[in-house]
Coordinates of C-alpha atoms in Angstrom, one line a residue:
Chain I
M1 CA 0.2 0.0 0.0
K2 CA 2.8 2.6 1.2
L3 CA 4.8 1.5 -1.7
T4 CA 2.5 2.0 -4.5
H5 CA 1.6 5.3 -2.9
A6 CA 5.2 6.4 -3.1
K7 CA 5.4 5.4 -6.6
K8 CA 2.6 7.5 -7.5
R9 CA 4.3 10.5 -6.0
T10 CA 7.3 10.4 -7.5
R11 CA 6.6 9.9 -11.2
L12 CA 5.7 13.1 -12.7
S13 CA 5.3 12.5 -16.3
T14 CA 5.3 15.0 -19.2
F15 CA 2.0 14.4 -19.5
D16 CA 1.5 15.4 -16.2
I17 CA 3.3 18.4 -16.7
A18 CA 1.7 19.6 -19.9
V19 CA -1.5 18.9 -18.0
Y20 CA -0.3 21.0 -15.0
I21 CA 0.9 24.0 -17.6
V22 CA -2.3 24.0 -19.5
L23 CA -4.5 24.5 -16.4
G24 CA -2.1 26.9 -15.0
L25 CA -2.5 29.1 -17.9
L26 CA -6.2 28.7 -17.7
S27 CA -6.5 29.3 -14.3
L28 CA -3.8 32.6 -14.8
I29 CA -6.1 33.9 -17.6
T30 CA -9.3 33.5 -15.6
F31 CA -7.9 34.9 -12.6
F32 CA -6.2 37.7 -13.9
P33 CA -9.1 40.4 -14.9
F34 CA -10.0 40.2 -11.0
Y35 CA -6.3 40.8 -9.9
N36 CA -6.6 44.0 -12.3
V37 CA -9.6 44.9 -10.7
L38 CA -7.9 44.8 -7.5
I39 CA -5.1 47.1 -8.1
I40 CA -6.6 49.6 -10.2
S41 CA -9.2 50.0 -7.0
F42 CA -6.0 51.1 -4.9
A43 CA -4.4 53.3 -7.6
K44 CA -3.9 56.9 -7.6
F45 CA -4.0 59.0 -10.4
E46 CA -0.5 60.1 -10.6
V47 CA 0.9 56.7 -10.2
I48 CA -1.1 55.4 -13.2
S49 CA -0.5 58.1 -15.6
Q50 CA 3.3 57.5 -14.9
F51 CA 3.1 53.9 -15.8
N52 CA 2.4 53.2 -19.7
L53 CA 1.6 49.3 -18.6
Y54 CA -0.1 49.2 -15.0
M55 CA 0.2 45.6 -14.0
L56 CA 1.7 45.7 -10.5
P57 CA 0.6 47.2 -7.1
L58 CA 2.2 50.1 -7.4
S59 CA 0.1 52.4 -4.8
F60 CA -2.3 51.7 -2.0
D61 CA -4.7 54.4 -2.4
L62 CA -7.7 54.1 0.0
T63 CA -9.9 57.4 -1.8
A64 CA -12.0 55.5 -4.2
Y65 CA -13.2 53.0 -1.5
K66 CA -14.1 56.3 0.7
V67 CA -15.8 57.9 -1.8
I68 CA -18.0 54.9 -3.0
L69 CA -18.8 54.0 0.7
S70 CA -19.8 57.9 1.6
D71 CA -22.5 57.4 -1.2
T72 CA -26.0 56.7 0.1
K73 CA -27.2 55.6 -3.0
F74 CA -24.9 53.0 -2.6
W75 CA -26.1 52.3 0.6
S76 CA -29.5 52.2 0.2
S77 CA -29.4 49.9 -2.9
T78 CA -27.1 47.6 -0.5
V79 CA -29.8 47.6 2.2
N80 CA -32.5 46.5 -0.8
T81 CA -30.2 43.7 -1.9
V82 CA -29.7 42.5 1.8
I83 CA -33.5 42.4 2.3
V84 CA -34.1 40.6 -0.9
T85 CA -31.2 38.1 -0.2
V86 CA -32.2 37.1 3.3
V87 CA -35.9 37.0 2.8
G88 CA -35.9 35.7 -0.7
V89 CA -33.4 32.8 0.5
L90 CA -35.8 32.0 3.2
F91 CA -38.6 32.0 0.7
S92 CA -36.9 29.9 -2.1
M93 CA -35.5 27.1 0.5
T94 CA -38.8 26.7 2.0
I95 CA -40.6 26.0 -1.0
S96 CA -37.9 24.4 -3.0
V97 CA -37.4 21.8 -0.1
A98 CA -40.6 21.5 0.6
G99 CA -41.3 20.8 -3.0
A100 CA -38.8 18.7 -3.4
Y101 CA -38.9 16.7 -0.8
A102 CA -42.6 16.2 -1.5
L103 CA -42.1 15.4 -5.4
S104 CA -39.2 12.1 -4.3
K105 CA -42.3 10.4 -2.7
K106 CA -42.5 7.9 -5.7
G107 CA -46.0 6.4 -4.9
M108 CA -47.8 9.8 -4.4
P109 CA -50.7 9.9 -6.8
G110 CA -50.0 12.5 -9.9
R111 CA -46.3 12.7 -9.3
N112 CA -45.3 12.3 -12.5
A113 CA -47.7 14.6 -13.8
M114 CA -46.5 17.4 -11.7
L115 CA -42.6 17.0 -12.9
T116 CA -43.6 16.5 -16.1
L117 CA -45.8 20.1 -15.8
I118 CA -42.6 21.4 -14.2
L119 CA -39.9 20.4 -16.4
F120 CA -41.9 21.5 -19.4
T121 CA -41.3 24.9 -17.9
M122 CA -37.5 24.4 -19.1
F123 CA -38.1 24.6 -22.5
F124 CA -41.2 26.5 -23.3
N125 CA -42.2 29.9 -21.5
G126 CA -44.9 32.6 -22.5
G127 CA -41.9 35.2 -23.4
L128 CA -41.4 38.7 -21.8
I129 CA -44.6 40.3 -22.6
P130 CA -47.4 37.8 -21.3
F131 CA -44.8 37.5 -17.9
Y132 CA -44.7 41.1 -17.8
L133 CA -48.4 41.4 -17.9
I134 CA -49.2 38.9 -15.2
I135 CA -46.5 40.3 -12.8
K136 CA -48.6 43.7 -13.5
S137 CA -51.8 42.3 -12.7
L138 CA -50.3 40.8 -9.9
G139 CA -49.7 44.2 -8.0
L140 CA -45.9 43.5 -8.0
V141 CA -44.3 46.3 -10.5
N142 CA -42.2 48.1 -8.1
S143 CA -42.5 46.2 -5.1
I144 CA -39.5 44.6 -3.6
L145 CA -41.2 41.7 -3.5
V146 CA -40.8 41.0 -7.4
M147 CA -37.3 40.1 -6.8
I148 CA -37.8 37.5 -3.9
I149 CA -41.3 35.6 -5.2
P150 CA -41.3 35.3 -9.0
A151 CA -37.3 35.1 -9.1
G152 CA -37.6 32.8 -6.2
L153 CA -37.5 29.3 -7.7
N154 CA -35.0 27.7 -9.9
T155 CA -36.3 24.4 -11.8
F156 CA -33.1 23.0 -12.2
Y157 CA -31.9 23.3 -8.4
L158 CA -35.7 22.1 -7.5
I159 CA -34.7 18.7 -9.6
I160 CA -31.7 18.4 -8.1
M161 CA -32.8 18.7 -4.5
K162 CA -35.7 16.2 -5.5
N163 CA -33.0 13.6 -7.0
Y164 CA -31.4 14.2 -3.6
F165 CA -33.9 13.5 -1.5
G166 CA -35.1 10.4 -3.5
T167 CA -31.4 9.2 -2.4
L168 CA -32.2 8.8 1.0
P169 CA -32.6 5.4 2.6
E170 CA -36.5 4.7 3.3
S171 CA -35.9 3.0 6.6
L172 CA -34.8 6.1 8.2
E173 CA -38.7 7.4 7.5
E174 CA -40.6 4.1 8.1
S175 CA -38.7 3.8 11.6
A176 CA -39.9 7.4 12.7
K177 CA -43.4 6.5 11.5
L178 CA -43.5 3.4 13.7
D179 CA -42.8 5.9 16.6
G180 CA -45.6 8.1 15.2
A181 CA -44.4 10.9 13.6
N182 CA -46.2 12.3 10.7
D183 CA -44.6 13.7 7.2
L184 CA -43.9 17.3 8.0
Y185 CA -42.3 16.3 11.7
I186 CA -40.0 13.5 9.5
L187 CA -39.2 16.2 6.9
L188 CA -38.3 18.7 9.7
K189 CA -36.6 17.1 12.5
I190 CA -34.9 13.8 10.4
V191 CA -34.2 14.6 7.1
L192 CA -33.1 18.6 7.3
P193 CA -30.8 17.7 10.0
I194 CA -29.2 14.6 8.1
S195 CA -28.9 16.6 5.1
A196 CA -27.3 20.2 6.3
P197 CA -24.6 20.4 3.9
F198 CA -26.5 19.5 1.2
I199 CA -29.1 22.3 2.0
A200 CA -27.1 24.9 2.9
T201 CA -25.2 24.8 -0.7
F202 CA -28.4 25.4 -2.4
G203 CA -28.9 28.4 0.3
L204 CA -26.3 29.7 -0.7
F205 CA -26.8 29.0 -4.5
Y206 CA -30.0 31.0 -4.2
A207 CA -28.2 33.4 -1.7
V208 CA -25.5 34.5 -4.8
E209 CA -28.6 34.6 -7.0
R210 CA -30.6 37.1 -5.0
W211 CA -27.3 39.0 -4.6
N212 CA -26.5 39.2 -8.2
E213 CA -30.4 39.6 -9.3
W214 CA -30.8 42.3 -11.6
W215 CA -33.1 41.3 -14.6
Y216 CA -36.2 41.4 -12.6
A217 CA -34.8 44.9 -11.0
L218 CA -34.2 46.1 -14.8
I219 CA -37.7 45.5 -16.0
F220 CA -39.9 46.0 -13.3
I221 CA -38.3 48.4 -10.6
S222 CA -38.3 52.0 -11.8
D223 CA -38.7 53.7 -8.2
S224 CA -34.9 54.7 -7.4
A225 CA -35.5 54.0 -3.7
K226 CA -36.2 50.4 -4.5
T227 CA -33.2 49.4 -6.7
P228 CA -30.8 46.7 -5.6
L229 CA -27.0 46.9 -5.9
Q230 CA -26.7 45.5 -9.2
I231 CA -28.5 48.1 -10.7
Y232 CA -26.3 50.5 -8.9
L233 CA -23.5 48.6 -10.3
R234 CA -24.9 48.7 -13.8
E235 CA -25.2 52.7 -13.5
T236 CA -21.8 53.2 -12.5
L237 CA -20.4 50.8 -14.3
I238 CA -21.9 50.5 -17.9
T239 CA -24.9 52.8 -18.5
S240 CA -23.9 56.3 -17.5
N241 CA -21.0 57.7 -15.9
Q242 CA -22.9 60.8 -14.8
L243 CA -23.1 59.2 -11.2
L244 CA -19.7 58.5 -11.1
N245 CA -18.6 61.8 -12.5
T246 CA -20.7 63.8 -9.4
L247 CA -18.8 61.3 -6.8
A248 CA -15.5 62.1 -8.7
Q249 CA -15.9 65.6 -8.5
Q250 CA -17.3 65.7 -5.0
A251 CA -14.2 63.7 -3.9
A252 CA -12.1 66.3 -5.9
D253 CA -13.7 69.2 -4.5
S254 CA -12.7 68.0 -1.0
A255 CA -9.5 66.3 -1.2
S256 CA -8.4 69.0 -3.8
S257 CA -6.8 66.0 -5.9
K258 CA -7.7 64.3 -9.3
V259 CA -9.4 60.6 -8.4
Y260 CA -9.1 58.1 -11.1
T261 CA -12.6 57.0 -12.0
P262 CA -11.9 53.5 -13.0
A263 CA -10.2 53.4 -9.1
L264 CA -14.0 54.2 -8.4
Q265 CA -15.3 51.8 -10.5
M266 CA -13.4 48.7 -9.5
A267 CA -13.4 49.6 -5.9
T268 CA -17.3 49.0 -6.3
I269 CA -16.8 45.9 -7.6
V270 CA -14.3 45.0 -4.9
I271 CA -17.1 45.9 -2.1
S272 CA -20.0 44.4 -3.5
S273 CA -18.4 41.2 -4.7
V274 CA -17.2 40.9 -0.5
P275 CA -20.0 38.6 0.5
I276 CA -19.6 36.5 -2.3
L277 CA -15.8 35.8 -1.7
M278 CA -17.0 35.2 2.1
V279 CA -19.2 32.1 1.2
Y280 CA -17.3 31.1 -1.8
P281 CA -15.2 28.6 0.1
F282 CA -18.0 27.1 1.3
L283 CA -20.0 26.7 -2.1
Q284 CA -16.4 25.4 -3.1
K285 CA -16.7 22.5 -0.7
H286 CA -20.1 21.4 -1.6
F287 CA -21.4 22.2 -4.8
A288 CA -19.3 19.1 -6.4
K289 CA -20.8 16.9 -4.2
G290 CA -24.4 17.9 -4.4
I291 CA -24.4 18.2 -8.0
L292 CA -22.9 14.3 -8.1
V293 CA -25.7 13.1 -5.9
G294 CA -28.1 15.2 -7.7
S295 CA -27.0 14.6 -11.2
I296 CA -29.6 15.6 -13.7
K297 CA -31.4 12.7 -14.2
G298 CA -34.2 11.2 -12.2
Chain H
M1 CA -69.6 -5.8 -11.0
R2 CA -68.1 -3.5 -13.4
S3 CA -68.9 -0.2 -11.6
G4 CA -68.0 -2.1 -8.1
A5 CA -64.9 -2.5 -9.1
S6 CA -64.4 1.0 -10.3
V7 CA -65.5 2.4 -6.9
R8 CA -63.1 0.2 -5.3
T9 CA -59.9 1.5 -7.3
T10 CA -61.4 5.2 -7.0
K11 CA -61.8 4.8 -3.3
K12 CA -58.1 3.1 -3.3
L13 CA -56.8 6.2 -5.1
W14 CA -58.7 8.5 -2.7
D15 CA -57.1 6.3 0.4
T16 CA -53.4 6.6 -1.1
M17 CA -53.9 10.2 -1.6
L18 CA -55.3 10.7 1.8
Q19 CA -51.6 8.8 3.1
Y20 CA -50.3 11.6 1.2
K21 CA -51.9 14.3 2.3
Y22 CA -48.9 16.4 3.9
F23 CA -47.0 15.9 0.9
Y24 CA -49.9 17.6 -1.5
L25 CA -49.6 20.0 1.6
M26 CA -45.5 20.5 0.8
V27 CA -45.9 20.5 -2.7
L28 CA -48.7 23.3 -2.8
P29 CA -46.7 26.4 -3.0
V30 CA -44.3 25.0 -5.9
I31 CA -47.7 24.2 -7.9
V32 CA -48.9 27.7 -7.3
W33 CA -45.6 28.9 -8.2
Y34 CA -45.6 27.4 -11.5
A35 CA -49.2 28.1 -12.4
L36 CA -48.8 31.8 -11.5
F37 CA -45.2 32.6 -13.0
A38 CA -44.6 29.8 -15.7
Y39 CA -48.3 28.6 -16.9
A40 CA -50.1 32.1 -16.9
P41 CA -47.7 33.5 -18.7
M42 CA -47.9 30.5 -21.2
Y43 CA -51.7 31.3 -22.0
G44 CA -50.7 35.0 -22.1
V45 CA -49.3 33.9 -25.5
T46 CA -52.4 34.0 -27.1
L47 CA -51.6 38.0 -27.0
A48 CA -49.5 37.0 -30.0
F49 CA -53.0 36.6 -32.0
K50 CA -54.6 39.4 -30.1
T51 CA -54.2 43.1 -30.8
F52 CA -53.1 44.7 -27.5
D53 CA -55.7 46.6 -25.5
Y54 CA -54.3 48.3 -22.7
N55 CA -57.2 48.1 -20.3
G56 CA -58.1 44.7 -21.6
G57 CA -55.3 42.9 -20.8
I58 CA -54.5 39.5 -22.0
L59 CA -57.9 38.3 -21.8
G60 CA -59.8 41.4 -22.9
S61 CA -57.6 42.0 -25.9
P62 CA -59.8 41.5 -29.1
W63 CA -58.5 38.6 -31.6
I64 CA -56.9 39.4 -34.8
G65 CA -55.7 36.3 -36.1
L66 CA -52.1 35.8 -37.7
E67 CA -51.7 39.5 -38.5
H68 CA -48.6 39.9 -36.1
F69 CA -47.1 36.7 -38.0
Q70 CA -47.4 38.5 -41.7
K71 CA -46.2 41.6 -40.4
I72 CA -42.7 39.8 -38.6
W73 CA -42.2 38.3 -41.8
T74 CA -41.1 41.7 -43.4
D75 CA -39.6 43.0 -40.4
A76 CA -36.1 43.6 -41.3
D77 CA -35.3 44.1 -37.3
F78 CA -36.8 40.9 -36.4
H79 CA -34.8 39.3 -39.2
T80 CA -31.7 40.5 -37.8
A81 CA -32.0 39.8 -34.4
F82 CA -33.1 36.3 -35.3
K83 CA -30.7 35.8 -37.6
N84 CA -28.1 36.8 -34.7
T85 CA -29.7 34.7 -32.2
I86 CA -29.0 31.6 -34.4
V87 CA -25.4 32.5 -35.2
I88 CA -24.5 33.4 -31.9
S89 CA -26.0 30.3 -30.0
L90 CA -24.9 28.1 -32.5
M91 CA -21.4 29.6 -32.4
K92 CA -21.6 29.3 -28.7
L93 CA -22.7 25.6 -28.8
L94 CA -20.0 24.6 -31.4
I95 CA -17.3 26.2 -29.0
N96 CA -18.4 26.5 -25.7
F97 CA -20.3 22.7 -25.5
P98 CA -17.2 20.6 -25.8
M99 CA -14.6 22.7 -23.7
P100 CA -15.7 21.9 -20.0
I101 CA -15.6 18.3 -21.2
F102 CA -12.0 18.5 -22.2
L103 CA -11.1 20.6 -18.8
A104 CA -13.1 17.7 -16.9
I105 CA -11.0 15.3 -18.4
L106 CA -8.0 17.2 -17.8
L107 CA -8.9 18.1 -14.1
N108 CA -9.6 14.1 -13.8
E109 CA -5.9 13.2 -14.6
F110 CA -4.9 14.2 -11.1
S111 CA -4.7 11.6 -8.7
R112 CA -3.5 14.7 -6.1
N113 CA -6.8 16.3 -4.9
T114 CA -5.3 19.3 -3.9
A115 CA -4.7 20.2 -7.3
K116 CA -7.7 19.4 -8.8
R117 CA -9.4 21.7 -6.0
F118 CA -7.5 24.6 -6.7
F119 CA -7.9 24.6 -10.4
Q120 CA -11.6 23.9 -9.8
T121 CA -12.0 26.8 -7.6
V122 CA -10.2 29.1 -9.3
L123 CA -12.1 28.2 -12.6
T124 CA -15.5 28.3 -11.6
F125 CA -15.1 31.6 -9.9
P126 CA -16.3 33.8 -12.4
H127 CA -19.9 32.2 -12.6
F128 CA -20.8 33.5 -9.5
I129 CA -20.2 37.0 -10.7
S130 CA -23.0 38.5 -12.3
W131 CA -23.0 39.7 -15.9
V132 CA -23.2 43.2 -14.5
V133 CA -20.1 43.3 -12.7
L134 CA -18.4 41.2 -15.4
A135 CA -19.2 43.2 -18.2
G136 CA -18.2 46.5 -16.2
I137 CA -14.7 44.5 -15.6
I138 CA -14.6 43.7 -19.5
T139 CA -15.4 47.4 -20.3
D140 CA -12.6 48.6 -18.0
M141 CA -9.9 46.0 -19.5
L142 CA -10.9 46.9 -23.0
S143 CA -10.9 50.6 -22.4
R144 CA -8.6 52.9 -24.8
D145 CA -6.4 53.1 -21.5
G146 CA -7.5 49.4 -20.0
V147 CA -4.8 46.8 -19.4
V148 CA -5.3 45.1 -22.8
N149 CA -4.5 48.2 -24.8
Q150 CA -1.7 49.1 -22.8
F151 CA -0.3 45.8 -23.2
I152 CA -0.8 45.8 -26.8
M153 CA 0.3 49.1 -27.6
A154 CA 3.6 48.5 -25.3
L155 CA 4.3 45.7 -27.6
G156 CA 3.8 48.0 -30.6
F157 CA 0.5 47.2 -32.2
E158 CA -2.6 49.7 -32.6
S159 CA -5.1 49.5 -30.0
I160 CA -8.6 47.9 -30.4
S161 CA -12.3 48.4 -29.3
P162 CA -14.1 45.0 -29.6
L163 CA -17.0 46.4 -27.7
T164 CA -17.9 48.9 -30.6
D165 CA -16.1 46.9 -33.7
K166 CA -18.8 44.7 -35.4
E167 CA -16.1 42.4 -36.8
S168 CA -14.8 41.3 -33.4
F169 CA -17.8 41.7 -31.0
R170 CA -19.2 38.2 -31.5
P171 CA -15.9 36.2 -30.6
L172 CA -15.6 38.6 -27.5
L173 CA -19.2 37.2 -26.6
Y174 CA -17.6 33.5 -27.2
I175 CA -14.4 34.4 -25.4
T176 CA -16.2 36.0 -22.4
H177 CA -18.6 33.4 -22.1
M178 CA -16.0 30.7 -21.8
W179 CA -14.4 32.8 -19.1
R180 CA -17.3 32.7 -16.8
E181 CA -18.7 29.4 -17.6
V182 CA -16.2 26.4 -18.7
G183 CA -15.0 25.9 -14.8
W184 CA -19.0 25.2 -14.0
D185 CA -19.7 23.6 -16.6
S186 CA -17.2 21.1 -16.3
I187 CA -18.4 19.8 -12.9
I188 CA -21.1 17.7 -14.2
Y189 CA -18.9 15.8 -16.0
L190 CA -16.5 15.6 -13.7
A191 CA -19.1 14.0 -11.2
A192 CA -19.9 11.4 -14.0
L193 CA -16.4 10.8 -14.4
A194 CA -16.1 10.4 -10.3
G195 CA -18.7 7.8 -10.9
I196 CA -16.5 5.5 -13.2
N197 CA -15.6 2.4 -11.2
P198 CA -11.8 2.7 -10.6
E199 CA -11.3 -1.1 -11.0
L200 CA -11.9 -0.5 -15.1
Y201 CA -8.8 1.7 -14.8
E202 CA -6.5 -0.7 -13.2
A203 CA -7.7 -3.4 -15.4
A204 CA -6.9 -1.5 -18.6
E205 CA -3.7 -0.6 -16.9
I206 CA -2.7 -4.2 -16.5
D207 CA -3.8 -4.9 -20.0
G208 CA -1.4 -2.5 -21.3
A209 CA -3.6 0.2 -22.1
N210 CA -1.5 3.9 -22.3
R211 CA -3.3 6.9 -21.0
F212 CA -4.9 8.0 -24.1
K213 CA -6.7 4.3 -24.7
R214 CA -7.8 4.6 -21.1
L215 CA -9.5 7.7 -22.0
L216 CA -11.0 6.6 -25.1
H217 CA -12.5 3.0 -24.2
I218 CA -13.1 4.0 -20.1
A219 CA -13.3 7.5 -19.3
W220 CA -15.2 8.6 -22.8
P221 CA -18.2 5.4 -22.7
G222 CA -18.4 6.5 -18.6
I223 CA -19.5 10.1 -19.7
K224 CA -21.0 9.7 -23.0
S225 CA -24.5 9.6 -21.5
T226 CA -24.0 12.5 -19.4
V227 CA -22.6 14.3 -22.7
A228 CA -26.0 13.4 -24.6
I229 CA -28.3 14.5 -22.0
L230 CA -26.5 17.7 -21.5
L231 CA -26.3 18.4 -25.1
I232 CA -30.0 17.9 -25.4
L233 CA -30.6 20.4 -22.9
H234 CA -28.1 22.7 -24.5
V235 CA -29.7 22.3 -28.0
G236 CA -33.3 22.8 -26.1
Q237 CA -32.2 26.6 -24.4
L238 CA -30.2 27.2 -27.6
L239 CA -31.9 30.2 -28.4
S240 CA -32.8 31.3 -24.8
Q241 CA -29.8 30.3 -22.9
G242 CA -27.3 30.5 -25.9
A243 CA -27.7 34.0 -26.9
S244 CA -27.8 35.1 -23.1
F245 CA -29.8 38.2 -22.4
E246 CA -28.0 38.9 -19.4
Q247 CA -24.3 39.0 -21.3
I248 CA -25.6 40.7 -24.4
F249 CA -27.7 43.3 -22.8
N250 CA -24.9 44.4 -20.4
L251 CA -22.0 44.6 -23.0
Y252 CA -23.6 45.8 -26.3
S253 CA -24.3 49.3 -27.6
S254 CA -25.8 50.8 -30.6
P255 CA -22.6 50.2 -32.8
V256 CA -23.1 46.6 -32.7
Y257 CA -26.3 46.3 -32.5
S258 CA -26.8 44.8 -36.2
V259 CA -24.5 42.1 -35.4
A260 CA -25.1 41.4 -31.7
D261 CA -29.1 42.2 -31.2
V262 CA -31.2 38.9 -30.3
V263 CA -34.7 37.9 -30.0
D264 CA -34.8 38.7 -26.1
T265 CA -33.0 42.0 -26.5
Y266 CA -35.0 43.1 -29.5
I267 CA -38.2 42.3 -27.7
Y268 CA -37.0 44.4 -24.3
R269 CA -35.6 47.3 -26.2
T270 CA -38.9 47.7 -28.8
S271 CA -41.1 47.1 -25.9
F272 CA -39.9 49.1 -23.1
Q273 CA -37.5 51.6 -24.6
I274 CA -39.0 52.4 -27.8
G275 CA -42.7 51.5 -26.9
G276 CA -43.8 48.3 -29.7
D277 CA -47.0 46.8 -29.7
F278 CA -47.3 43.9 -27.2
G279 CA -49.3 41.8 -28.9
Y280 CA -46.4 41.8 -31.8
M281 CA -43.9 41.2 -29.2
T282 CA -45.4 38.6 -27.8
A283 CA -45.4 37.1 -31.4
A284 CA -42.0 37.4 -31.6
G285 CA -41.0 35.9 -28.7
L286 CA -43.5 33.0 -29.4
I287 CA -41.7 32.1 -32.6
K288 CA -38.5 31.9 -30.7
S289 CA -40.0 29.5 -28.1
V290 CA -41.7 27.4 -30.5
I291 CA -38.1 26.9 -32.5
S292 CA -36.8 26.1 -29.2
L293 CA -39.0 23.4 -28.5
V294 CA -38.9 22.1 -32.0
L295 CA -35.0 21.9 -31.8
L296 CA -35.2 20.1 -28.3
V297 CA -37.8 17.3 -29.9
L298 CA -35.1 17.0 -32.4
A299 CA -31.9 16.8 -30.4
N300 CA -33.9 13.7 -28.5
T301 CA -35.1 12.3 -31.3
I302 CA -31.6 12.1 -32.9
V303 CA -29.7 11.3 -29.6
K304 CA -32.1 8.2 -29.0
R305 CA -31.5 7.2 -32.7
M306 CA -27.7 7.2 -32.0
G307 CA -28.4 4.5 -29.0
E308 CA -28.4 6.8 -25.9
E309 CA -30.6 7.3 -23.3
G310 CA -32.9 10.4 -24.3
L311 CA -34.5 12.9 -22.1
Y312 CA -37.8 11.8 -22.4

């Protein structure tokens, strides 16, 4: 046993090295843009203008961060996003876990019909306009709920969760039933605790989705008091530089020095990505496993 | 006799359903959600055969038959959008479907798990960042004094601006799509590869199969059915996911509309920014949805003919 292990370790063939190089290069290309974001967010105007090729962190200036963090619009949209994320994950997880668990019960009459109807929605939909009109008639236009409820169910996750619950041993539930527990009790007290890591992964998936949510906001939210962080990001990064220029001007007036506008943009990206960076290790740890047990067949 | 039997089966069904009462309760919110947000809009496609009346809504608008479809036939903007959708999504399928499979095979070559996990961590990261932010990063990197042009000019070449250039905008879409999704998409294949019995590899090694042969005779057959299923899924979602609204909408601008405006962005722009007729726009969306569905059925049939298990 020990011998084979040692043998495997020492032999690094040319093939291995080639694989390492290819993957190393790919990783470098993938990672570089984020590195670039980070160094630019700390860049000073004077330093940037001196270099033809700005690729090393040559200054550590926090002005851009201070400017963004003192913008009230940034904070109000962050608050909206936090609400959408927290309430949204609770909503999404409650209905997906309960639904997926019920749908994993093979004997339930009507189960196949329900599954077919759910799967069909992955391939056919009414399109934007009918969807818009339904949301409008439900009174969800310009309501923060539009980013929580209509956005709140992912068919793909639901199917994976259903498949996962289907893999749990039946004996587990049967013995609880003999003790007089009902199905709801079994889900809450037995199935959920043993599935905690799996459930957590999908909670995080939903959290990332809600944090990144902008499509529903783009279409249904025009009230600027209700827009989420991603719309703020769109305004500072893509659509107009007006907001940014005002911020830069204000900062320049007070600090009597020029502010490098891309630094402001990149600082916004860094700040808004902090929550994702924080949950990423947990996501990374579980998602491969989650998808492995769920697969796509069922 | 006969009615007695049917009464008995009805009663039996009813008893079973009663047994499952809590499960129906659990699945109810999901069913309501699909009814409201998926099936009600599906009913709403009737608007494609109506002229939209703001006060009447979907139900109250008067029928006009196929008028919208006749108009679409001669709508140059729709033609451009439709052509762009087909070209962009087909190219994405061609380029971005095989890459995750290669990546998974490469990653699977590692016996050392730490290296595998490291590369996976880096490569899946962009998937979790929204297209809004990624588009911001891309715009900054490709700007005149962005790092890409700094680098190109330092090497003595002319600066580039793919975001506003008709020739290079589409390749930019393919590359940035790959940047975001290749790592994430490879996970499912890695899962399939992990499910292969290691004894098969050992037996092949003893029989003298080299790495390439093991790949061809063990790894590939092991993931073939997953590849087939995913191919059907991709083809079925070709026109919606393939020509991703989020990516294109956040990256494009008027200079590249003619090569990048897809059906979804066209519908959004015309309905909400220009103020097009809702019935007409529904018809445009319906054409896309129907073609998607036909493609899915076609792909499934072909895959089944090839001896693989289909989606249904």
